[in-house]
Short mmCIF file of C-alpha atoms and ligand atoms in Angstrom, two decimals:
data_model
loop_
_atom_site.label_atom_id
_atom_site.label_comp_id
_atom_site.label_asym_id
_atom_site.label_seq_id
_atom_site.Cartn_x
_atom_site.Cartn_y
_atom_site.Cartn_z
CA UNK A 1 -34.04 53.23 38.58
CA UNK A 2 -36.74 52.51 41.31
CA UNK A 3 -34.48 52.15 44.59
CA UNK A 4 -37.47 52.42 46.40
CA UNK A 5 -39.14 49.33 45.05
CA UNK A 6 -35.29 47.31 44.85
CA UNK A 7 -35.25 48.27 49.25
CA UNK A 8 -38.85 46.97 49.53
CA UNK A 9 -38.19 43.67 47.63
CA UNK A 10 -35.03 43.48 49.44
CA UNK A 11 -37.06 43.80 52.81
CA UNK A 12 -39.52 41.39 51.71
CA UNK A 13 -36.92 38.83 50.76
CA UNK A 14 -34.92 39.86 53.86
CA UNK A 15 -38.19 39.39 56.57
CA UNK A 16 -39.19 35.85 54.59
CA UNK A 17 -35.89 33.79 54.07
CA UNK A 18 -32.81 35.48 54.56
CA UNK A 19 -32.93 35.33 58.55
CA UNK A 20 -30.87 38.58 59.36
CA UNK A 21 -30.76 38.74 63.69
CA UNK A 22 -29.75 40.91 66.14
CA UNK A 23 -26.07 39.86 66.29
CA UNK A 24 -25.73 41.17 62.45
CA UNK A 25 -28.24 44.26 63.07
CA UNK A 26 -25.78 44.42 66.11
CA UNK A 27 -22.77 44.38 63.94
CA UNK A 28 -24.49 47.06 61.08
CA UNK A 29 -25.40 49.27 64.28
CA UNK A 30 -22.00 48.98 65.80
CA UNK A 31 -20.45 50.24 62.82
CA UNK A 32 -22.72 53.27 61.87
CA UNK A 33 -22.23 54.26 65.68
CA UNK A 34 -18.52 54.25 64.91
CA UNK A 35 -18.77 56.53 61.77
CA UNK A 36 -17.84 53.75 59.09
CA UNK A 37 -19.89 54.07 56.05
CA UNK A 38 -22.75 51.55 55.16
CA UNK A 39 -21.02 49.88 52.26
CA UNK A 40 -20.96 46.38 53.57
CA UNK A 41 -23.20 43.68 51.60
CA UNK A 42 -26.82 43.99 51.87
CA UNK A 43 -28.35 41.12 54.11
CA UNK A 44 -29.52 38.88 50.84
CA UNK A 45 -26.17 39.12 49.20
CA UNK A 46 -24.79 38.38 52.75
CA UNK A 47 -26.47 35.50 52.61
CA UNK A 48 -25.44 34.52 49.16
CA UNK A 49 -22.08 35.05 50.10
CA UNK A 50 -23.04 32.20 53.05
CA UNK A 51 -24.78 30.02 50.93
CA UNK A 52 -21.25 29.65 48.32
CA UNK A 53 -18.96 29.35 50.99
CA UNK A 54 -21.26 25.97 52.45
CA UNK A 55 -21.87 24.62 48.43
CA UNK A 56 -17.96 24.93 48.72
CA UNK A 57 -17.94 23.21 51.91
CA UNK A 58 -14.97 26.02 52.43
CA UNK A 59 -12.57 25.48 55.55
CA UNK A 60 -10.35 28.23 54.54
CA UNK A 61 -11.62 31.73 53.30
CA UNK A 62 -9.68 34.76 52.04
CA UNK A 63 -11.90 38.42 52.33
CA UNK A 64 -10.00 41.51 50.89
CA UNK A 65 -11.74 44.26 52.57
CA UNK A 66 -13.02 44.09 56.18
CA UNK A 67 -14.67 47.35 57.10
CA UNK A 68 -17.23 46.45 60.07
CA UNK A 69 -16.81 42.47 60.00
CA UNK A 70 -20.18 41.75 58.66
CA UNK A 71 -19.55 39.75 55.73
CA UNK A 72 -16.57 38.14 58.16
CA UNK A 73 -19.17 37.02 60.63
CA UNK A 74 -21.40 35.47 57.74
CA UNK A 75 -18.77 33.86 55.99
CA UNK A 76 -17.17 32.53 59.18
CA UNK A 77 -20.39 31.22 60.61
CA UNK A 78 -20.54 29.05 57.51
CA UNK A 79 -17.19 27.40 58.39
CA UNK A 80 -17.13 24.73 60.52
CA UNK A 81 -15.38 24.68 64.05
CA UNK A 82 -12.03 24.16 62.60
CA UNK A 83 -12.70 26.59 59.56
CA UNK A 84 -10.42 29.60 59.28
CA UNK A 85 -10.79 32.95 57.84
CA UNK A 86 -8.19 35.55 57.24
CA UNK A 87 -9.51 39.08 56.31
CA UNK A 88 -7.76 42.29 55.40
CA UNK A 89 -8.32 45.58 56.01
CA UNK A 90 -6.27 48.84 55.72
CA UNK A 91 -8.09 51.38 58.35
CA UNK A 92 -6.83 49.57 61.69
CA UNK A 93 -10.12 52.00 63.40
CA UNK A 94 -12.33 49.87 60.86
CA UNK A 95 -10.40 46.73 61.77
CA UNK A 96 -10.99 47.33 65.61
CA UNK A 97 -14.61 48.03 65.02
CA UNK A 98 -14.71 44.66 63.06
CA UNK A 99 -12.64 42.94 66.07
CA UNK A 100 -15.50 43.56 68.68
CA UNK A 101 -18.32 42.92 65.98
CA UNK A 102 -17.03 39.22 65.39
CA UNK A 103 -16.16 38.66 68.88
CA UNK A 104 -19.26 39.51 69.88
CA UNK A 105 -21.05 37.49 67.60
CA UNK A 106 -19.30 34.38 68.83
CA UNK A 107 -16.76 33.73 65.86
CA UNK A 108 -13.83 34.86 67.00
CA UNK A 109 -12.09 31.91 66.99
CA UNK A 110 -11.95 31.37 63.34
CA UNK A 111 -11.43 35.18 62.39
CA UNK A 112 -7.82 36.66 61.66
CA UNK A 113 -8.32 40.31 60.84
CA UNK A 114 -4.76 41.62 59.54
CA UNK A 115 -4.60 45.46 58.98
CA UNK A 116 -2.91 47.32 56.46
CA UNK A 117 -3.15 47.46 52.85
CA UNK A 118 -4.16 44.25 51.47
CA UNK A 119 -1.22 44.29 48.47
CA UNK A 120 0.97 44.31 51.48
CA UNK A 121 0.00 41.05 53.11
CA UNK A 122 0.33 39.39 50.60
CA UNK A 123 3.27 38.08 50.95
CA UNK A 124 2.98 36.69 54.76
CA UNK A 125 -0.10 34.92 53.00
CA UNK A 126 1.97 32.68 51.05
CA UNK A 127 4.72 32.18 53.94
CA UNK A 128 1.59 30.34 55.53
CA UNK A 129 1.81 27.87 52.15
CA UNK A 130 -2.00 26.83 52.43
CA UNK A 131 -4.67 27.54 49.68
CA UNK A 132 -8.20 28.74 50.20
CA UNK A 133 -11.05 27.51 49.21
CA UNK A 134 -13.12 30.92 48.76
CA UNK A 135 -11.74 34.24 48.55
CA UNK A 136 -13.96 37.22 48.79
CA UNK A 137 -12.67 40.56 46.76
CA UNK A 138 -14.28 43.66 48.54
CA UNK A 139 -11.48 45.77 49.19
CA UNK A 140 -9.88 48.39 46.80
CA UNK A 141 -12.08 48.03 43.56
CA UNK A 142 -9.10 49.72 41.25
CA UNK A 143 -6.90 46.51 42.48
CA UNK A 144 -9.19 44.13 42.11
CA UNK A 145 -7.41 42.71 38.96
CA UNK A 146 -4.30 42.16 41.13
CA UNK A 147 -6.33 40.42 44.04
CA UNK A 148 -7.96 38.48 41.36
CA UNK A 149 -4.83 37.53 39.67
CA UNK A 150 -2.77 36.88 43.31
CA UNK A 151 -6.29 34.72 44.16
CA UNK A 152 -6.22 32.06 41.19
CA UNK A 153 -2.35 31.31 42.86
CA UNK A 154 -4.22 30.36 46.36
CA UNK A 155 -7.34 29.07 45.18
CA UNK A 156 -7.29 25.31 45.26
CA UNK A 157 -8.68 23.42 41.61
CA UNK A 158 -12.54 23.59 42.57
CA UNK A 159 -12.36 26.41 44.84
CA UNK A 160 -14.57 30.01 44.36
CA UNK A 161 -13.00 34.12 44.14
CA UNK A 162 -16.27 36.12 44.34
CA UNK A 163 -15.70 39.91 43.95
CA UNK A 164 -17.84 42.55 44.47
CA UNK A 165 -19.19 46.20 43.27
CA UNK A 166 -18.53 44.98 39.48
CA UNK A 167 -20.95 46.17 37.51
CA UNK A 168 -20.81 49.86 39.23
CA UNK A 169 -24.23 50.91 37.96
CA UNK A 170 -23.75 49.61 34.23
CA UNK A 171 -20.56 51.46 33.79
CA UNK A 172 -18.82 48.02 33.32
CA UNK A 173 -20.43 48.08 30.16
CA UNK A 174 -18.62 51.54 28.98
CA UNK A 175 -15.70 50.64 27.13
CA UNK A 176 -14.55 54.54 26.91
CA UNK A 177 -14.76 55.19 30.85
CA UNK A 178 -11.67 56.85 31.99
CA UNK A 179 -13.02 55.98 35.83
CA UNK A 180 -10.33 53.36 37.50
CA UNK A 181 -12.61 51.19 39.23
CA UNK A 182 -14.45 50.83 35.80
CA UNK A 183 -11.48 50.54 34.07
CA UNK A 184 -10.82 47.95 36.35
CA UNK A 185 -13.93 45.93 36.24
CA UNK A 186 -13.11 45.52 32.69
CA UNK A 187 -9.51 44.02 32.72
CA UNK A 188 -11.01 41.94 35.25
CA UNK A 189 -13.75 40.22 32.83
CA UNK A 190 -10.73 40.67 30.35
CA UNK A 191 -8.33 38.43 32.45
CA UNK A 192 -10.74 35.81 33.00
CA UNK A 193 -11.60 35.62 29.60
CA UNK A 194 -7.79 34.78 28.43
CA UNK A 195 -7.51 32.08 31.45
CA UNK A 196 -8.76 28.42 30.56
CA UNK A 197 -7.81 27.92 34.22
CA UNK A 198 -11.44 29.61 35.98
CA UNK A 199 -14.68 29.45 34.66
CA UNK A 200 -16.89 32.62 35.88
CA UNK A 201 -19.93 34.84 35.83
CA UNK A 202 -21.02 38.45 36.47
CA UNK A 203 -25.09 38.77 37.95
CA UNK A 204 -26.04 42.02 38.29
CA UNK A 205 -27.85 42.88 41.41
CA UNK A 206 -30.26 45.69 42.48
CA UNK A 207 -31.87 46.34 45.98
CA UNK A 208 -31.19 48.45 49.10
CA UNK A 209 -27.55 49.23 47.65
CA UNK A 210 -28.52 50.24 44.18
CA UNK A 211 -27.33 48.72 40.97
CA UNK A 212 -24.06 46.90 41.12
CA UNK A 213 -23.14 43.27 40.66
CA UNK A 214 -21.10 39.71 41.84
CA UNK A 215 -18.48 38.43 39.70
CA UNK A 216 -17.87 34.21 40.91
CA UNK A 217 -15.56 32.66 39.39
CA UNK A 218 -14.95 28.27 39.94
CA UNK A 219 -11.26 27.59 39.68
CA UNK A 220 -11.44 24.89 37.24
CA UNK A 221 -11.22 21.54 39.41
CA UNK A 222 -8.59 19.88 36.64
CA UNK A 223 -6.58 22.89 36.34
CA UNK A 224 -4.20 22.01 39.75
N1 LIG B 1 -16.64 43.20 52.93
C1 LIG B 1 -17.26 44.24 53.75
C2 LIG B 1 -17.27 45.58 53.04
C3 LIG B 1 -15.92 46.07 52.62
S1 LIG B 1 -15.97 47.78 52.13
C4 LIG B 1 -18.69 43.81 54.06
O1 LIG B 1 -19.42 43.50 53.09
O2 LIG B 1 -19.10 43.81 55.22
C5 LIG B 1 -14.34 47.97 51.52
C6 LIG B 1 -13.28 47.94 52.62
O3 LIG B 1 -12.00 47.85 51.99
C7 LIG B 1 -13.23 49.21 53.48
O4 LIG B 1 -13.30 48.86 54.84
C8 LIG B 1 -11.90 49.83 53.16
O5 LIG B 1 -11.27 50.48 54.27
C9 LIG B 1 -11.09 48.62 52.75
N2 LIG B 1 -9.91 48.92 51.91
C10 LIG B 1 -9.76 49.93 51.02
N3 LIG B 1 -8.55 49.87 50.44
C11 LIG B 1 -7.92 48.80 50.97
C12 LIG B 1 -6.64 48.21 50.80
N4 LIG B 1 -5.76 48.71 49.94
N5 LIG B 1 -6.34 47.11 51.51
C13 LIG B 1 -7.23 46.58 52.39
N6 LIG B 1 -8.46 47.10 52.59
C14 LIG B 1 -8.80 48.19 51.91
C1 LIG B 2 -18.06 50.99 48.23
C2 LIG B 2 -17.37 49.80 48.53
C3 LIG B 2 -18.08 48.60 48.51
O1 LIG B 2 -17.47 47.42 48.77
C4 LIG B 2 -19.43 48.57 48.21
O2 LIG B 2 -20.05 47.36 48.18
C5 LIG B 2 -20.10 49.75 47.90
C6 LIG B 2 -19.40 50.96 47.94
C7 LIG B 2 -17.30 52.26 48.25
O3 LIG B 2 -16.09 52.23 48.50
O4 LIG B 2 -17.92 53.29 48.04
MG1 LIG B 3 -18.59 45.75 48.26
#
């Protein structure tokens, strides 16, 4: 593995077309200063993340696992005014972190951060009785099977779920790992094989965070 050459590509691509500014930088400082760890998505799968959400044209978005805010503020800035998204996130000190980072970068408006374990919100999710049209799975990688499986119940027919940390540096390809996020990984491909209902992918990804990968997943449009 040559992380070295995967952070200067992704610094090449980053400086040339991604467009990362200060109020991200801001948001990537802001949480380093308050101790959370650097796990969020680098800036070009940031902007991937942006790029689905507008092919989408997504009013309502869904992100399971908040930490800082900054895949919040780049999803959010790709809704429009009256675009909405709810994200979840169990350390209320990473949620307040998060708070300021998305207020500050002006998209406060359309960002609900609800703290506490995501399994556990769950249910005031479907009180509200209104699907999403993209749903991010970042949180909790051993339950990402159940926030798949809770997603394709909220995703409308045409919608996206796009989870991360998949491919966990090629150990989704280990069918005798005993690790639970592997393990996890697995039923998840596993699931969507069985369900005529989604249609879905797995790209692996290298660059400044190593060698992991995006499952995205369409929710069939004639499967309502
Ligand atoms: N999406 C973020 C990164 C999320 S890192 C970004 O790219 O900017 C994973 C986050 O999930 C962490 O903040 C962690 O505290 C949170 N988390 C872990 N377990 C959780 C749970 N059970 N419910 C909700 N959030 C959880
Ligand atoms: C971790 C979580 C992530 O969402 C990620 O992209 C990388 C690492 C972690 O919990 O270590
Ligand atoms: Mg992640």
């Amino acid at each position: 593995m040559d992380e070295e050459l995967f952070a200067a590509v992704d610094a090449f691509v980053c400086e040339t077309i991604v467009g990362e500014d200060e109020v991200l930088r801001g948001a990537v400082s802001a949480a380093q200063a308050a101790g959370l760890p650097a796990i969020q998505v680098s800036p070009p799968q940031g902007k991937l993340l942006q790029l689905l959400v507008r092919l989408v044209g997504a009013k309502r978005i869904l992100e399971f696992g908040t930490l800082g805010g900054y895949s919040a503020i780049l999803m959010a800035r790709a809704l429009p005014d009256d675009g909405q998204l709810i994200t979840l996130e169990a350390e209320a000190e990473y949620a307040e972190v998060a708070r300021q980072s998305v207020d500050g970068a002006g998209v406060g408006e359309k960002v609900e951060i609800r703290v506490g374990p995501a399994l556990e919100a769950l249910p005031a999710l479907e009180e509200d009785d209104a699907a999403f049209d993209f749903v991010f799975i970042d949180a909790d990688k051993a339950n990402s099977p159940n926030y798949f499986e809770w997603s394709m119940g909220w995703t409308r027919p045409g919608g996206l779920i796009v989870a991360d940390n998949v491919v966990r540096d090629g150990a989704l390809a280990d069918a005798s790992s005993d690790d639970e996020k592997v393990k996890a990984q697995r039923q998840l491909h596993e699931m969507i094989r069985d369900d005529a209902r989604v249609s879905a992918t797995t790209i692996q990804t290298v660059g400044g965070k190593g060698y992991d990968g995006f499952l995205i997943a369409l929710v069939e449009p004639e499967s309502a």
